[in-house]
PDB file of C-alpha atoms in Angstrom:
ATOM      1  CA  MET P 625     -12.922 -23.641   8.259  1.00 27.00           C
ATOM      2  CA  SER P 626     -15.060 -25.026   5.454  1.00 29.00           C
ATOM      3  CA  PRO P 627     -18.869 -24.791   5.366  1.00 32.00           C
ATOM      4  CA  SER P 628     -19.009 -28.320   4.001  1.00 32.00           C
ATOM      5  CA  GLY P 629     -16.117 -29.906   5.850  1.00 33.00           C
ATOM      6  CA  GLY P 630     -15.243 -33.506   6.457  1.00 32.00           C
ATOM      7  CA  ASP P 631     -17.513 -33.799   9.501  1.00 34.00           C
ATOM      8  CA  GLY P 632     -20.546 -33.578   7.219  1.00 34.00           C
ATOM      9  CA  TRP P 633     -21.756 -30.339   8.805  1.00 36.00           C
ATOM     10  CA  SER P 634     -23.503 -27.807   6.561  1.00 44.00           C
ATOM     11  CA  TRP P 635     -24.555 -24.230   7.224  1.00 45.00           C
ATOM     12  CA  ASP P 636     -28.214 -25.180   7.683  1.00 45.00           C
ATOM     13  CA  GLN P 637     -28.008 -28.326   9.739  1.00 42.00           C
ATOM     14  CA  HIS P 638     -28.664 -27.020  13.244  1.00 44.00           C
ATOM     15  CA  PRO P 639     -26.548 -23.858  12.812  1.00 44.00           C
ATOM     16  CA  GLN P 640     -27.187 -22.900  16.448  1.00 47.00           C
ATOM     17  CA  ARG P 641     -25.175 -25.946  17.522  1.00 45.00           C
ATOM     18  CA  HIS P 642     -22.171 -25.168  15.359  1.00 46.00           C
ATOM     19  CA  PRO P 643     -19.576 -23.075  17.212  1.00 49.00           C
ATOM     20  CA  GLY P 644     -18.149 -21.626  13.987  1.00 55.00           C
ATOM     21  CA  LEU P 645     -21.315 -19.924  12.746  1.00 67.00           C
ATOM     22  CA  GLN P 646     -21.604 -16.991  15.129  1.00 71.00           C
ATOM     23  CA  PRO P 647     -17.841 -16.290  15.173  1.00 75.00           C
ATOM     24  CA  PHE P 648     -17.969 -16.119  11.373  1.00 76.00           C
ATOM     25  CA  PHE P 649     -20.641 -13.432  11.436  1.00 80.00           C
ATOM     26  CA  THR P 650     -18.851 -11.636  14.264  1.00 79.00           C
ATOM     27  CA  LEU P 651     -15.816 -11.458  11.992  1.00 77.00           C
ATOM     28  CA  ALA P 652     -18.043 -10.405   9.096  1.00 78.00           C
ATOM     29  CA  LYS P 653     -19.363  -7.535  11.209  1.00 79.00           C
ATOM     30  CA  GLU P 654     -15.812  -6.364  11.882  1.00 77.00           C
ATOM     31  CA  LEU P 655     -14.710  -6.562   8.247  1.00 73.00           C
ATOM     32  CA  TYR P 656     -17.873  -5.339   6.515  1.00 75.00           C
ATOM     33  CA  PRO P 657     -17.162  -2.491   4.080  1.00 68.00           C
ATOM     34  CA  GLY P 658     -17.621   0.876   5.739  1.00 67.00           C
ATOM     35  CA  ASN P 659     -15.745   0.024   8.941  1.00 69.00           C
ATOM     36  CA  TYR P 660     -12.357   0.836   7.413  1.00 79.00           C
ATOM     37  CA  ARG P 661     -11.060   3.247   4.814  1.00 90.00           C
ATOM     38  CA  PRO P 662      -8.601   2.710   1.958  1.00 94.00           C
ATOM     39  CA  ASN P 663      -5.027   3.790   2.614  1.00 96.00           C
ATOM     40  CA  TYR P 664      -2.369   5.432   0.469  1.00 97.00           C
ATOM     41  CA  ALA P 665      -1.456   2.145  -1.220  1.00 97.00           C
ATOM     42  CA  HIS P 666      -5.057   1.488  -2.292  1.00 97.00           C
ATOM     43  CA  TYR P 667      -5.251   4.906  -3.889  1.00 98.00           C
ATOM     44  CA  PHE P 668      -1.934   4.388  -5.664  1.00 98.00           C
ATOM     45  CA  LEU P 669      -3.511   1.374  -7.365  1.00 98.00           C
ATOM     46  CA  ARG P 670      -6.576   3.479  -8.157  1.00 98.00           C
ATOM     47  CA  LEU P 671      -4.312   6.078  -9.779  1.00 98.00           C
ATOM     48  CA  LEU P 672      -2.713   3.366 -11.892  1.00 98.00           C
ATOM     49  CA  HIS P 673      -6.201   2.479 -13.091  1.00 98.00           C
ATOM     50  CA  ASP P 674      -7.070   6.115 -13.805  1.00 98.00           C
ATOM     51  CA  LYS P 675      -3.925   6.397 -15.925  1.00 98.00           C
ATOM     52  CA  GLY P 676      -4.856   3.271 -17.916  1.00 97.00           C
ATOM     53  CA  LEU P 677      -1.915   1.338 -16.487  1.00 98.00           C
ATOM     54  CA  LEU P 678      -3.739  -1.282 -14.428  1.00 98.00           C
ATOM     55  CA  LEU P 679      -4.409  -4.478 -16.342  1.00 98.00           C
ATOM     56  CA  ARG P 680      -5.767  -6.305 -13.296  1.00 98.00           C
ATOM     57  CA  LEU P 681      -5.516  -6.188  -9.519  1.00 98.00           C
ATOM     58  CA  TYR P 682      -5.342  -9.587  -7.829  1.00 97.00           C
ATOM     59  CA  THR P 683      -6.024  -9.441  -4.111  1.00 94.00           C
ATOM     60  CA  GLN P 684      -6.327 -11.846  -1.197  1.00 90.00           C
ATOM     61  CA  ASN P 685      -8.101  -9.214   0.886  1.00 88.00           C
ATOM     62  CA  ILE P 686     -11.786  -9.639   1.684  1.00 84.00           C
ATOM     63  CA  ASP P 687     -12.377  -6.180   3.128  1.00 83.00           C
ATOM     64  CA  GLY P 688     -13.439  -4.661  -0.217  1.00 86.00           C
ATOM     65  CA  LEU P 689     -11.199  -1.629   0.192  1.00 91.00           C
ATOM     66  CA  GLU P 690     -10.064  -1.849  -3.423  1.00 94.00           C
ATOM     67  CA  ARG P 691     -13.680  -1.280  -4.482  1.00 92.00           C
ATOM     68  CA  VAL P 692     -14.090   1.508  -1.928  1.00 91.00           C
ATOM     69  CA  ALA P 693     -11.005   3.183  -3.408  1.00 95.00           C
ATOM     70  CA  GLY P 694     -12.821   3.283  -6.745  1.00 95.00           C
ATOM     71  CA  ILE P 695     -11.223   0.411  -8.657  1.00 96.00           C
ATOM     72  CA  PRO P 696     -13.955  -1.084 -10.879  1.00 96.00           C
ATOM     73  CA  PRO P 697     -14.966  -4.706 -10.226  1.00 93.00           C
ATOM     74  CA  ASP P 698     -13.964  -5.726 -13.756  1.00 95.00           C
ATOM     75  CA  ARG P 699     -10.361  -4.796 -12.915  1.00 97.00           C
ATOM     76  CA  LEU P 700     -10.410  -6.855  -9.729  1.00 96.00           C
ATOM     77  CA  VAL P 701      -9.825 -10.506  -8.999  1.00 96.00           C
ATOM     78  CA  GLU P 702     -10.819 -10.999  -5.377  1.00 93.00           C
ATOM     79  CA  ALA P 703      -9.270 -14.424  -4.998  1.00 91.00           C
ATOM     80  CA  HIS P 704     -10.592 -15.070  -1.493  1.00 88.00           C
ATOM     81  CA  GLY P 705     -14.017 -13.623  -2.140  1.00 86.00           C
ATOM     82  CA  THR P 706     -15.888 -10.434  -1.399  1.00 86.00           C
ATOM     83  CA  PHE P 707     -18.546  -8.900   0.813  1.00 84.00           C
ATOM     84  CA  ALA P 708     -20.025  -7.178  -2.240  1.00 84.00           C
ATOM     85  CA  THR P 709     -22.190 -10.208  -2.964  1.00 87.00           C
ATOM     86  CA  ALA P 710     -23.795 -12.932  -0.858  1.00 91.00           C
ATOM     87  CA  SER P 711     -25.333 -16.332  -1.552  1.00 90.00           C
ATOM     88  CA  CYS P 712     -27.900 -18.543   0.103  1.00 92.00           C
ATOM     89  CA  THR P 713     -26.229 -21.738   1.255  1.00 86.00           C
ATOM     90  CA  VAL P 714     -29.390 -23.746   0.490  1.00 91.00           C
ATOM     91  CA  CYS P 715     -31.061 -22.456  -2.691  1.00 93.00           C
ATOM     92  CA  ARG P 716     -27.886 -20.767  -4.005  1.00 91.00           C
ATOM     93  CA  ARG P 717     -29.660 -17.525  -4.892  1.00 92.00           C
ATOM     94  CA  ASN P 718     -27.345 -14.528  -5.176  1.00 92.00           C
ATOM     95  CA  PHE P 719     -27.931 -11.202  -3.468  1.00 92.00           C
ATOM     96  CA  PRO P 720     -26.144  -7.867  -3.098  1.00 89.00           C
ATOM     97  CA  GLY P 721     -24.082  -8.098   0.064  1.00 86.00           C
ATOM     98  CA  GLU P 722     -25.440  -4.762   1.252  1.00 84.00           C
ATOM     99  CA  ASP P 723     -28.929  -6.309   1.548  1.00 88.00           C
ATOM    100  CA  PHE P 724     -27.786  -8.166   4.665  1.00 85.00           C
ATOM    101  CA  ARG P 725     -25.588  -5.541   6.246  1.00 84.00           C
ATOM    102  CA  GLY P 726     -28.321  -4.627   8.732  1.00 87.00           C
ATOM    103  CA  ASP P 727     -28.604  -8.223   9.954  1.00 88.00           C
ATOM    104  CA  VAL P 728     -24.855  -8.612  10.367  1.00 85.00           C
ATOM    105  CA  MET P 729     -24.502  -5.299  12.193  1.00 87.00           C
ATOM    106  CA  ALA P 730     -27.353  -6.306  14.528  1.00 88.00           C
ATOM    107  CA  ASP P 731     -25.663  -9.663  15.306  1.00 85.00           C
ATOM    108  CA  ARG P 732     -28.362 -11.612  13.474  1.00 85.00           C
ATOM    109  CA  VAL P 733     -27.575 -14.521  11.161  1.00 86.00           C
ATOM    110  CA  PRO P 734     -28.882 -13.439   7.724  1.00 90.00           C
ATOM    111  CA  ARG P 735     -31.629 -15.593   6.266  1.00 91.00           C
ATOM    112  CA  CYS P 736     -32.740 -16.060   2.675  1.00 93.00           C
ATOM    113  CA  PRO P 737     -36.062 -14.303   2.000  1.00 93.00           C
ATOM    114  CA  VAL P 738     -37.034 -17.161  -0.333  1.00 93.00           C
ATOM    115  CA  CYS P 739     -36.086 -20.398   1.475  1.00 92.00           C
ATOM    116  CA  THR P 740     -34.915 -19.114   4.920  1.00 90.00           C
ATOM    117  CA  GLY P 741     -31.478 -20.717   4.474  1.00 90.00           C
ATOM    118  CA  VAL P 742     -28.385 -19.025   5.899  1.00 89.00           C
ATOM    119  CA  VAL P 743     -27.033 -16.315   3.621  1.00 90.00           C
ATOM    120  CA  LYS P 744     -23.295 -15.765   3.793  1.00 86.00           C
ATOM    121  CA  PRO P 745     -21.037 -13.246   2.081  1.00 87.00           C
ATOM    122  CA  ASP P 746     -19.206 -14.722  -0.897  1.00 88.00           C
ATOM    123  CA  ILE P 747     -15.979 -15.237   1.037  1.00 83.00           C
ATOM    124  CA  VAL P 748     -13.801 -18.243   0.232  1.00 80.00           C
ATOM    125  CA  PHE P 749     -13.055 -20.620   3.094  1.00 71.00           C
ATOM    126  CA  PHE P 750     -10.202 -23.101   3.310  1.00 62.00           C
ATOM    127  CA  GLY P 751     -11.253 -26.112   1.278  1.00 66.00           C
ATOM    128  CA  GLU P 752     -13.563 -24.145  -1.025  1.00 71.00           C
ATOM    129  CA  GLU P 753     -12.815 -23.475  -4.673  1.00 77.00           C
ATOM    130  CA  LEU P 754     -11.532 -20.072  -5.713  1.00 84.00           C
ATOM    131  CA  PRO P 755     -13.842 -17.873  -7.795  1.00 84.00           C
ATOM    132  CA  GLN P 756     -13.813 -18.518 -11.533  1.00 88.00           C
ATOM    133  CA  ARG P 757     -12.388 -15.015 -12.070  1.00 91.00           C
ATOM    134  CA  PHE P 758      -9.140 -16.198 -10.505  1.00 92.00           C
ATOM    135  CA  PHE P 759      -8.416 -18.088 -13.707  1.00 94.00           C
ATOM    136  CA  LEU P 760      -8.157 -14.823 -15.622  1.00 95.00           C
ATOM    137  CA  HIS P 761      -4.498 -15.057 -14.599  1.00 95.00           C
ATOM    138  CA  VAL P 762      -3.955 -17.530 -17.441  1.00 94.00           C
ATOM    139  CA  ALA P 763      -4.519 -14.672 -19.907  1.00 96.00           C
ATOM    140  CA  ASP P 764      -3.490 -11.684 -17.784  1.00 97.00           C
ATOM    141  CA  PHE P 765      -0.007 -12.578 -16.630  1.00 97.00           C
ATOM    142  CA  PRO P 766       1.500 -13.321 -20.067  1.00 95.00           C
ATOM    143  CA  MET P 767       0.282  -9.833 -21.113  1.00 96.00           C
ATOM    144  CA  ALA P 768       1.823  -7.957 -18.185  1.00 97.00           C
ATOM    145  CA  ASP P 769       4.855  -5.721 -18.708  1.00 96.00           C
ATOM    146  CA  LEU P 770       5.334  -4.890 -15.001  1.00 98.00           C
ATOM    147  CA  LEU P 771       4.239  -6.669 -11.824  1.00 98.00           C
ATOM    148  CA  PHE P 772       3.724  -5.004  -8.447  1.00 98.00           C
ATOM    149  CA  VAL P 773       3.602  -7.289  -5.401  1.00 97.00           C
ATOM    150  CA  ILE P 774       2.449  -5.260  -2.404  1.00 97.00           C
ATOM    151  CA  GLY P 775       1.858  -6.252   1.219  1.00 94.00           C
ATOM    152  CA  THR P 776       1.674 -10.045   1.150  1.00 92.00           C
ATOM    153  CA  SER P 777       3.251 -13.150   2.654  1.00 91.00           C
ATOM    154  CA  LEU P 778       3.027 -15.130  -0.622  1.00 89.00           C
ATOM    155  CA  GLU P 779       2.360 -18.264   1.413  1.00 88.00           C
ATOM    156  CA  VAL P 780      -1.152 -19.317   0.391  1.00 85.00           C
ATOM    157  CA  GLU P 781      -1.467 -21.329  -2.807  1.00 87.00           C
ATOM    158  CA  PRO P 782      -2.444 -21.121  -5.579  1.00 88.00           C
ATOM    159  CA  PHE P 783      -2.310 -17.323  -5.166  1.00 89.00           C
ATOM    160  CA  ALA P 784       1.347 -17.395  -4.146  1.00 89.00           C
ATOM    161  CA  SER P 785       2.404 -18.880  -7.488  1.00 92.00           C
ATOM    162  CA  LEU P 786       1.150 -15.851  -9.403  1.00 94.00           C
ATOM    163  CA  ALA P 787       4.384 -13.958  -8.697  1.00 93.00           C
ATOM    164  CA  GLY P 788       6.189 -16.443 -10.928  1.00 93.00           C
ATOM    165  CA  ALA P 789       3.621 -16.339 -13.725  1.00 94.00           C
ATOM    166  CA  VAL P 790       4.942 -13.294 -15.600  1.00 96.00           C
ATOM    167  CA  ARG P 791       7.517 -13.628 -18.355  1.00 96.00           C
ATOM    168  CA  GLY P 792      11.158 -13.629 -17.276  1.00 95.00           C
ATOM    169  CA  SER P 793      11.757 -10.310 -19.022  1.00 96.00           C
ATOM    170  CA  VAL P 794       9.068  -8.576 -16.949  1.00 97.00           C
ATOM    171  CA  PRO P 795      10.306  -6.555 -13.948  1.00 97.00           C
ATOM    172  CA  ARG P 796       8.745  -7.458 -10.613  1.00 98.00           C
ATOM    173  CA  VAL P 797       8.559  -4.845  -7.864  1.00 98.00           C
ATOM    174  CA  LEU P 798       8.035  -6.033  -4.285  1.00 97.00           C
ATOM    175  CA  ILE P 799       6.879  -3.456  -1.718  1.00 98.00           C
ATOM    176  CA  ASN P 800       6.689  -5.378   1.532  1.00 97.00           C
ATOM    177  CA  ARG P 801       8.023  -5.727   5.060  1.00 96.00           C
ATOM    178  CA  ASP P 802      10.093  -8.778   4.135  1.00 95.00           C
ATOM    179  CA  LEU P 803      11.392 -10.718   1.164  1.00 96.00           C
ATOM    180  CA  VAL P 804       8.775 -13.358   0.394  1.00 94.00           C
ATOM    181  CA  GLY P 805       8.148 -16.119  -2.138  1.00 91.00           C
ATOM    182  CA  PRO P 806      10.407 -16.083  -5.176  1.00 92.00           C
ATOM    183  CA  PHE P 807      11.898 -12.753  -4.087  1.00 95.00           C
ATOM    184  CA  ALA P 808      13.457 -14.674  -1.195  1.00 92.00           C
ATOM    185  CA  TRP P 809      14.471 -17.923  -2.866  1.00 89.00           C
ATOM    186  CA  ARG P 810      14.467 -17.424  -6.644  1.00 87.00           C
ATOM    187  CA  GLN P 811      15.245 -13.834  -7.504  1.00 92.00           C
ATOM    188  CA  ARG P 812      15.427 -12.645 -11.078  1.00 95.00           C
ATOM    189  CA  HIS P 813      17.969 -10.173 -12.345  1.00 95.00           C
ATOM    190  CA  ASN P 814      15.268  -7.523 -12.868  1.00 96.00           C
ATOM    191  CA  ASP P 815      13.526  -7.885  -9.489  1.00 97.00           C
ATOM    192  CA  VAL P 816      13.301  -4.811  -7.255  1.00 97.00           C
ATOM    193  CA  ALA P 817      12.483  -4.939  -3.535  1.00 96.00           C
ATOM    194  CA  GLN P 818      11.497  -1.975  -1.358  1.00 96.00           C
ATOM    195  CA  LEU P 819      11.427  -3.362   2.176  1.00 97.00           C
ATOM    196  CA  GLY P 820       9.840  -1.828   5.249  1.00 96.00           C
ATOM    197  CA  ASP P 821       6.495  -0.198   5.918  1.00 96.00           C
ATOM    198  CA  VAL P 822       4.273  -0.737   2.876  1.00 97.00           C
ATOM    199  CA  VAL P 823       2.702   2.721   2.793  1.00 97.00           C
ATOM    200  CA  SER P 824       6.121   4.374   3.121  1.00 97.00           C
ATOM    201  CA  GLY P 825       7.415   2.197   0.299  1.00 97.00           C
ATOM    202  CA  VAL P 826       4.541   3.195  -1.971  1.00 98.00           C
ATOM    203  CA  GLN P 827       5.060   6.860  -1.071  1.00 98.00           C
ATOM    204  CA  ALA P 828       8.724   6.607  -2.085  1.00 97.00           C
ATOM    205  CA  LEU P 829       7.706   5.129  -5.437  1.00 97.00           C
ATOM    206  CA  VAL P 830       5.061   7.803  -6.021  1.00 98.00           C
ATOM    207  CA  GLU P 831       7.633  10.519  -5.333  1.00 98.00           C
ATOM    208  CA  LEU P 832      10.030   8.979  -7.859  1.00 97.00           C
ATOM    209  CA  LEU P 833       7.209   8.934 -10.413  1.00 97.00           C
ATOM    210  CA  GLY P 834       6.380  12.595  -9.738  1.00 98.00           C
ATOM    211  CA  TRP P 835       2.778  11.743  -8.888  1.00 98.00           C
ATOM    212  CA  SER P 836       2.659  12.934  -5.269  1.00 98.00           C
ATOM    213  CA  GLN P 837       0.437  15.983  -5.777  1.00 98.00           C
ATOM    214  CA  GLU P 838      -1.837  14.142  -8.179  1.00 98.00           C
ATOM    215  CA  LEU P 839      -2.330  11.311  -5.725  1.00 98.00           C
ATOM    216  CA  GLN P 840      -2.937  13.637  -2.787  1.00 98.00           C
ATOM    217  CA  THR P 841      -5.638  15.401  -4.803  1.00 98.00           C
ATOM    218  CA  LEU P 842      -7.273  12.063  -5.589  1.00 98.00           C
ATOM    219  CA  ILE P 843      -7.147  10.968  -1.935  1.00 97.00           C
ATOM    220  CA  GLN P 844      -8.711  14.215  -0.725  1.00 97.00           C
ATOM    221  CA  LYS P 845     -11.484  13.994  -3.310  1.00 96.00           C
ATOM    222  CA  GLU P 846     -12.291  10.381  -2.430  1.00 95.00           C
ATOM    223  CA  LYS P 847     -12.108  11.061   1.310  1.00 92.00           C
ATOM    224  CA  GLU P 848     -14.741  13.764   0.946  1.00 92.00           C
ATOM    225  CA  LYS P 849     -16.995  11.330  -0.933  1.00 90.00           C
ATOM    226  CA  LEU P 850     -16.639   8.701   1.785  1.00 86.00           C
ATOM    227  CA  ASP P 851     -17.204  11.217   4.573  1.00 83.00           C
ATOM    228  CA  ALA P 852     -20.465  12.240   2.910  1.00 83.00           C
ATOM    229  CA  LYS P 853     -21.530   8.629   2.368  1.00 75.00           C
ATOM    230  CA  PHE P 854     -20.800   7.257   5.827  1.00 68.00           C
ATOM    231  CA  LYS P 855     -21.451  10.239   8.090  1.00 67.00           C
TER     232      LYS P 855
END
């Protein structure tokens, strides 16, 4: 769905008549940060950051759980957008996404306080351009010395092509239910695949690294913070 699709419809031309508007905000209500908590894999990536090992985390997720896990926004490329910010579809003003959480949770379509246009979270729809931050990959991937690919189908372009953007000498580690993308049809000699449940795969890696206790301590500390914030 695109907010400016080929039928000429826009978010503010009779939004009550457009069947996609309310379902979008119903989905937004379900996915809004605070409804779900980061899992073991999110905190593994946070630990990589804490150890100074995370150059960048590219994600297709829009649930914001990477941020909730404590990974700073400057280390993130949220290729399909984020709920952390929102924009008016008419005057293009930007707002903190949290400003409109109350409206979304109350099943109200958020409106711009300046022009009354529809305000939507900065989530990328099919047909919309990816955020400019996505193009950091041009500089990031040639610098990488290890690539983790975790929990993805590698089907949606241009994101899917990122797995092939690192140098041929760079090991690529897939932790996933299935072989996907180049791991399925163009493997490299230094590729590693851990197939099955993603969290179990990450746990096995953490044990090999000897980080299990350190990660459990981090998870407990962050869980207590979230419990205090959302209780």
